Coordinates of C-alpha atoms and ligand atoms in Angstrom, one line a residue:
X1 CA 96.9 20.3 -1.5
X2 CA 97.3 24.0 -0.1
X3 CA 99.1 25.9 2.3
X4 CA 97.9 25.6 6.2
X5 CA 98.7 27.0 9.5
X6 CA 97.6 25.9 13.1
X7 CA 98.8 27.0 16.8
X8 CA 99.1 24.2 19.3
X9 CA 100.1 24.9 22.8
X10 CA 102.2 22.6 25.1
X11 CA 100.3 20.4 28.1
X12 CA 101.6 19.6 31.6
X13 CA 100.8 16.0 32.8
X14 CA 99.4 15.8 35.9
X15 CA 99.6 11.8 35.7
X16 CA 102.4 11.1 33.5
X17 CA 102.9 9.3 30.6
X18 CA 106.5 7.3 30.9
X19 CA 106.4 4.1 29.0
X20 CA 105.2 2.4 26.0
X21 CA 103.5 -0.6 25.1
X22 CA 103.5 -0.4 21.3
X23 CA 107.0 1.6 20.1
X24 CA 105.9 1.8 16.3
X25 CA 102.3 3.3 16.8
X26 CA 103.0 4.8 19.9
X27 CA 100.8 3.4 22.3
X28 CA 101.4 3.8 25.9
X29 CA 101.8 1.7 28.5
X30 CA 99.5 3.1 30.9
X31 CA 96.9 6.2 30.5
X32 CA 98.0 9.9 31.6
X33 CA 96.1 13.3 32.2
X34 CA 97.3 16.4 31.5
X35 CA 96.4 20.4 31.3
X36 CA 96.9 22.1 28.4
X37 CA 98.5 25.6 29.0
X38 CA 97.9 28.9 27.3
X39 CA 101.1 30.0 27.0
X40 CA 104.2 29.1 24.8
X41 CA 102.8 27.6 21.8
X42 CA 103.8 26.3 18.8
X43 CA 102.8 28.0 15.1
X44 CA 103.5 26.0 12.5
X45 CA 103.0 26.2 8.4
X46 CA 103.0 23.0 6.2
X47 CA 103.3 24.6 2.1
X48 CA 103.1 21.8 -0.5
X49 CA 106.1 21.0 -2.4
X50 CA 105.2 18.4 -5.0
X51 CA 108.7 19.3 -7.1
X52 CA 111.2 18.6 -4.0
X53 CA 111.9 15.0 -3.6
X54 CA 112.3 15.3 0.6
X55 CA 110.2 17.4 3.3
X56 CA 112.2 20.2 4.4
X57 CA 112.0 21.5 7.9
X58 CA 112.8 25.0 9.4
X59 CA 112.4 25.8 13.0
X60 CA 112.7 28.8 14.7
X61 CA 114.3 30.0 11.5
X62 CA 116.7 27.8 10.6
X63 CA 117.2 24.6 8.5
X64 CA 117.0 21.9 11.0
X65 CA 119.2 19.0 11.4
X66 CA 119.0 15.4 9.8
X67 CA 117.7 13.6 13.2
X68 CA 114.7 16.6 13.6
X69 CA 114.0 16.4 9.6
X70 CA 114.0 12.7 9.7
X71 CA 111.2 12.2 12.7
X72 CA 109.4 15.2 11.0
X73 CA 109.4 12.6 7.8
X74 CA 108.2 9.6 9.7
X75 CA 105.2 11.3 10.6
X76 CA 104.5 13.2 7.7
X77 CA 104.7 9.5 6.2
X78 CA 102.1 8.3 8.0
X79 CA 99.9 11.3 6.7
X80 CA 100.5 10.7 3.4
X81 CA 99.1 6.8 3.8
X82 CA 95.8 8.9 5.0
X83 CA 96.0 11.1 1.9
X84 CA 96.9 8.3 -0.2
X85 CA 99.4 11.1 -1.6
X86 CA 103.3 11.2 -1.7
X87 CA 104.1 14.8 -2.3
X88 CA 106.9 16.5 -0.1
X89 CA 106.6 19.6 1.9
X90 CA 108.2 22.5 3.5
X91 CA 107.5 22.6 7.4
X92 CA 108.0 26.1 9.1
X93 CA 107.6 26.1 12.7
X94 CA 108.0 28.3 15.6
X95 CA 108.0 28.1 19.2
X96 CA 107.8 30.2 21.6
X97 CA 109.3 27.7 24.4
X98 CA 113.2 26.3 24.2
X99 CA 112.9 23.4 22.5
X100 CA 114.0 20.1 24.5
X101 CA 114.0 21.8 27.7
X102 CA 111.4 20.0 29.3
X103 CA 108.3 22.0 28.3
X104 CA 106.7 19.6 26.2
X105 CA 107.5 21.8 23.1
X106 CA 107.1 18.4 21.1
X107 CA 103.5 17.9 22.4
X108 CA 102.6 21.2 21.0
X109 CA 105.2 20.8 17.7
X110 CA 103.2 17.9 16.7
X111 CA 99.8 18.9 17.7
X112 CA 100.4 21.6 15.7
X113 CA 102.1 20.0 12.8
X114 CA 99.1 16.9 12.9
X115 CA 96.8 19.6 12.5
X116 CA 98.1 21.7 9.6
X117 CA 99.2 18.7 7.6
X118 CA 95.9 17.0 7.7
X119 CA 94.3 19.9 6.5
X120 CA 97.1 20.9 4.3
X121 CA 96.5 17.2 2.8
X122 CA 92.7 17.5 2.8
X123 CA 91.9 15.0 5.3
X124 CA 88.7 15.3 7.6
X125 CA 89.9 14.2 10.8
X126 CA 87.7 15.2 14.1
X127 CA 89.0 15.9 16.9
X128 CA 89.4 11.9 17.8
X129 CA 91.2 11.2 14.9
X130 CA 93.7 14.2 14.9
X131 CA 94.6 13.4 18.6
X132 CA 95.0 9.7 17.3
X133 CA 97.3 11.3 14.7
X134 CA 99.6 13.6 16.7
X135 CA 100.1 10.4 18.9
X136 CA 102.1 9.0 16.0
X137 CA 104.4 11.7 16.3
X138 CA 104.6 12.3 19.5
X139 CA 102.8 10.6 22.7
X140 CA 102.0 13.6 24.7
X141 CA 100.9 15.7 21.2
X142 CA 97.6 13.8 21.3
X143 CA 96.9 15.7 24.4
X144 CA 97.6 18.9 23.4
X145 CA 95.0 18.6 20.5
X146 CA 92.7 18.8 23.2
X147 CA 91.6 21.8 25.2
X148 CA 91.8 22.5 29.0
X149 CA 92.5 19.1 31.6
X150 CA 92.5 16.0 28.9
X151 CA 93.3 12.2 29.4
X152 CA 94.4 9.4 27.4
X153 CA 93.3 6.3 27.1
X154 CA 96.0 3.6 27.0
X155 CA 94.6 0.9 24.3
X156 CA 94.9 -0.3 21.0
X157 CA 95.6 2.2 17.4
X158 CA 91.5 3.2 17.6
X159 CA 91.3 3.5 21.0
X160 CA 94.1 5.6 22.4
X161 CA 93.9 9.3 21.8
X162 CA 92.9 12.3 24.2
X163 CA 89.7 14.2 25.4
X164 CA 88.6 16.6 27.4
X165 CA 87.8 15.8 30.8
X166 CA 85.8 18.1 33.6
X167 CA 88.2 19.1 36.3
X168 CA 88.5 22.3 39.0
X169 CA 89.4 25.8 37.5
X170 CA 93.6 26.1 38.6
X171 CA 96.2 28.0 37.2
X172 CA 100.1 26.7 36.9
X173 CA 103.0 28.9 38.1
X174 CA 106.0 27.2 36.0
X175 CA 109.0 28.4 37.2
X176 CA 112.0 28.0 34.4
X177 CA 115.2 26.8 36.0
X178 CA 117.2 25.7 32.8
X179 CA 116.7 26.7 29.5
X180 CA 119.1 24.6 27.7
X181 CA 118.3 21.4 25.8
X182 CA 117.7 18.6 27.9
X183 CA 121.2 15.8 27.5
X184 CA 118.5 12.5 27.5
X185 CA 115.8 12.7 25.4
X186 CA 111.9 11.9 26.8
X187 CA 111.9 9.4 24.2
X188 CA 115.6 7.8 25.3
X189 CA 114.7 8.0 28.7
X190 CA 111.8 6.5 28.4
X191 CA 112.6 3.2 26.4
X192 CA 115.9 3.1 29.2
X193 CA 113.5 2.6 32.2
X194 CA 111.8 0.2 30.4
X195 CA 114.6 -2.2 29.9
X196 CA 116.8 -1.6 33.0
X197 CA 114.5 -0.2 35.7
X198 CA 113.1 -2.9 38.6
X199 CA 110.8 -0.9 39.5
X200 CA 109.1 -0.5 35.9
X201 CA 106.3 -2.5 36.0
X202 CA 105.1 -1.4 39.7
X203 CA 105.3 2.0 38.1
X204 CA 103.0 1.2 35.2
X205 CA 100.6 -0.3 37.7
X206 CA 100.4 2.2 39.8
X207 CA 100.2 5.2 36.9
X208 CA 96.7 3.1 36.0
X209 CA 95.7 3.1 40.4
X210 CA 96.5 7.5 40.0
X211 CA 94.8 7.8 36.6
X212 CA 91.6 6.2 38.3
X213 CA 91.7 8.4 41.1
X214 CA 92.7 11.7 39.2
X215 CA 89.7 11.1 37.1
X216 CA 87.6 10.5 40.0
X217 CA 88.9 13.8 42.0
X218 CA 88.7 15.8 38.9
X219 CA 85.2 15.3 38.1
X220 CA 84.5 15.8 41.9
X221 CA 86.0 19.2 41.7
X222 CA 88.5 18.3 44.4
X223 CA 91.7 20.2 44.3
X224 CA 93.3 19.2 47.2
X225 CA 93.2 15.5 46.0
X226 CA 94.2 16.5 42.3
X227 CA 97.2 18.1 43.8
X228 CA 98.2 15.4 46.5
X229 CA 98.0 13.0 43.1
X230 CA 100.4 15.5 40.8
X231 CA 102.6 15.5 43.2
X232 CA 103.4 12.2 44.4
X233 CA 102.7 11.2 40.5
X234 CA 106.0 13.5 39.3
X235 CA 108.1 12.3 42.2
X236 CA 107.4 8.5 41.2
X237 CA 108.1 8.9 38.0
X238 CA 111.2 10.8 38.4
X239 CA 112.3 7.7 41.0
X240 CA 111.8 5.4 38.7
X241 CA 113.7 7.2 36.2
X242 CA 116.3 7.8 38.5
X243 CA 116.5 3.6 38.8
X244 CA 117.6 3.1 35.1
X245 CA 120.9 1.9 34.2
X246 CA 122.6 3.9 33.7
X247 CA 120.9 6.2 36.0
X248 CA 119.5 9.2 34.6
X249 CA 118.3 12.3 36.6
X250 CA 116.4 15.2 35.6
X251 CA 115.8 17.5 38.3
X252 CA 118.3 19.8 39.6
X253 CA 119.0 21.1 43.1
X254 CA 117.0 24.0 42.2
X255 CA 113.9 22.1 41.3
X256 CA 114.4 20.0 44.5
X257 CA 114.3 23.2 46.4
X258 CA 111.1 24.3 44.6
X259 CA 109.2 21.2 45.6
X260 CA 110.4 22.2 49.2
X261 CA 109.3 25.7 49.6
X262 CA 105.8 24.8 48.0
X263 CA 105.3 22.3 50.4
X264 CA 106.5 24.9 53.4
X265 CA 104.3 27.3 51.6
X266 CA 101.3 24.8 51.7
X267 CA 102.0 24.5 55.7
X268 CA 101.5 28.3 55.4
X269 CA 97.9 27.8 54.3
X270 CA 99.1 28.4 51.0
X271 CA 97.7 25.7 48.7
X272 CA 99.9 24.6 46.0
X273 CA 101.5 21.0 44.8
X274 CA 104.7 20.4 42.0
X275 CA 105.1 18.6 39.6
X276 CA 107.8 18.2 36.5
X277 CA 108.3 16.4 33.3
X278 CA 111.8 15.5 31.8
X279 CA 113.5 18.4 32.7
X280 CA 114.6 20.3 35.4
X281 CA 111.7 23.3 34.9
X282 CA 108.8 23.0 37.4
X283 CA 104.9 23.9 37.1
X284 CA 103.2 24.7 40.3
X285 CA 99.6 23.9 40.5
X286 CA 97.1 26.1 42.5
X287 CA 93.3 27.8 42.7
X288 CA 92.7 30.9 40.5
X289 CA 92.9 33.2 43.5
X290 CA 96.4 32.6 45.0
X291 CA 98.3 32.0 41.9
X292 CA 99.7 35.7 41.6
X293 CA 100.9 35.3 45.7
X294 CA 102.6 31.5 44.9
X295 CA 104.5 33.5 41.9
X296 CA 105.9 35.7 43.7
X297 CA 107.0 33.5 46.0
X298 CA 108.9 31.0 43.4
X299 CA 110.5 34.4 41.5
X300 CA 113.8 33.6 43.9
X301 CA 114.3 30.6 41.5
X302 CA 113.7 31.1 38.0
X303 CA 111.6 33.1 35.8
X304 CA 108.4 32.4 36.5
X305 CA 104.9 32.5 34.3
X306 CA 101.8 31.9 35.5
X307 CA 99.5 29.9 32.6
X308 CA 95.4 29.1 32.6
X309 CA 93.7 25.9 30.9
X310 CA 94.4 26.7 26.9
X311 CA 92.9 26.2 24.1
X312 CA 93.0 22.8 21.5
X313 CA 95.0 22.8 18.5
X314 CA 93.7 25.2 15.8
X315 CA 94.2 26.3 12.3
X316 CA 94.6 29.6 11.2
X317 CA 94.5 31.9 8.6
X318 CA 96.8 33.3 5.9
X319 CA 98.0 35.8 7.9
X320 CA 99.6 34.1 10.8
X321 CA 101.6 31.7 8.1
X322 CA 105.2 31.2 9.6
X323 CA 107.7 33.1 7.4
X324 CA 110.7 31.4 6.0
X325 CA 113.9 31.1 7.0
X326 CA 116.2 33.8 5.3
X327 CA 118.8 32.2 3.6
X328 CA 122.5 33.9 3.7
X329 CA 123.9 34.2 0.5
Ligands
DP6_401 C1 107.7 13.4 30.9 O1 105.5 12.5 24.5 O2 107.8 13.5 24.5 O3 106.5 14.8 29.5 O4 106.0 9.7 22.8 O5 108.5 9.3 22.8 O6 107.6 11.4 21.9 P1 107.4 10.3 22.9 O7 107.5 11.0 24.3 P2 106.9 12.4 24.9 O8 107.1 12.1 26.5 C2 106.5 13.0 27.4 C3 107.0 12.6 28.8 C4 106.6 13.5 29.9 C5 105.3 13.0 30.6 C6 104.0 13.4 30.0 O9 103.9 14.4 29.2 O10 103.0 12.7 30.3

């Protein structure tokens, strides 16, 4: 074993992933597509700790709780199956995004963790097989292992993971409403709408009718229909969220009033389309040229950053190890 550091950065979905069709493994219930950002990664450092007898996790620089240390476990489980190895370790990981708040900080938390484990192990996973591996830990990560626009295919344990797909050059204002930690998790939320929402299965039918046509528009190089797609994609799925029992609702009257004044800034002749995940933040999507205009539209209602296609997970070196957390005596 030996000591191993990659960066993963979170992904937007621009058809969403909400449902799955195998808990255990992870396997959704319909494919999604989504653009991996260049801002607000994760860094993370797995060091081998063959005397402990359980993985220890610090994030952000402090000893995390029992419910983070324990999913961090059940992945790092499935890693040492790979290795055929059963040696603890110590996880350090930072973010530079709020966790929980609805910026897919676990997409890049595992990406990044799937990637430094497996190489902290000494596993030879391509790309493929570390997308199918961040799945295991969480859905979204598998996307995130992926550079740029990337879909993922719904199917069986071989089949589903993430790659790249061709799509038109855009940017994303997201505009942070919230910070805080968001009171359902994705995972919750998810497995809720499942069981109690009526409208569940029309949704996962018509998530597979978008994905088709997002694929086609985004290999056209057609923006307009990419952004007609996000947008009526992100309202679906937070109606059918909003159909659960109990009913659950993510977006706030501030991200409501973004989704207006983009589409009265579109009627402008500016062209721009919303979308958001589980959480009340929104990402704005629009061409390279009138990103810096949308932004300072949007600046009225939250801090606002304006993020390119990033890069896959990577590793790196020595020097960008996460330090550890300083214990007070
Ligand atoms: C709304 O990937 O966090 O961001 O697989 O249970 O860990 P688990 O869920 P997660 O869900 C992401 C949901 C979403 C939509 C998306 O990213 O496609």
């Amino acid at each position: 074993m030996r000591t191993s550091t990659a960066r993963a950065y979170p992904n937007i979905a621009l058809v969403k992933y909400w449902g799955k069709a195998d808990e255990a493994r992870i396997l959704p219930a319909a494919g999604s597509l989504s653009m991996t950002l260049d801002d607000f990664e994760t860094t993370t450092t797995v060091v081998p700790a063959p005397e402990v007898d359980a993985d220890v996790l610090e994030l952000d620089g402090t000893f995390a709780d029992a419910d983070a240390t324990s999913r961090i476990t059940t992945f790092l489980d499935h890693v040492r199956t790979l290795a055929g190895s059963t040696d603890r370790v110590l996880v350090r990981s930072r973010n530079s995004v709020p966790t929980g708040a609805g910026l897919a900080s676990s997409a890049s938390g595992f990406a990044a963790l799937a990637t430094a484990a497996a190489n902290a192990f000494e596993l030879d996973l391509d790309t493929r097989d570390l997308s199918r591996l961040a799945r295991l830990g969480s859905g979204s990560a598998c996307r995130s292992v992926v550079p740029g626009m990337a879909v993922w295919h719904s199917g069986d344990d071989e089949t589903s993971f993430a790659e790249p797909v061709d799509a038109p050059d855009m940017r994303m204002v997201i505009v942070t409403v919230d910070r805080g930690r968001k009171a359902v998790s994705s995972r919750t939320a998810m497995r809720l709408t499942a069981q109690t929402s009526p409208f569940y299965d029309a949704w996962v039918s018509s998530t597979e009718d978008s994905l088709e046509k997002m694929i086609a528009a985004c290999r056209a190089d057609d923006f307009t229909t990419v952004g007609e797609l996000t947008e009526s994609h992100a309202l679906r799925m937070h109606a059918v969220i909003a159909s659960t029992l109990p009913p659950i609702r993510y977006l706030r009257p501030r991200s409501v009033a973004i989704f207006d004044a983009v589409a009265e800034l579109r009627e402008q002749g500016l062209e721009a389309y919303s979308t958001a995940d589980a959480g009340p933040n929104v990402a704005v999507i629009v061409r390279p040229a009138d990103a810096e205009r949308l932004a300072a539209q949007l600046t009225e209602f939250g801090e606002v950053r304006v993020v390119a296609p990033g890069p896959g997970a990577e590793l790196l070196s020595a020097d960008a190890e996460v330090p550890a957390a300083e214990v007070s005596a």
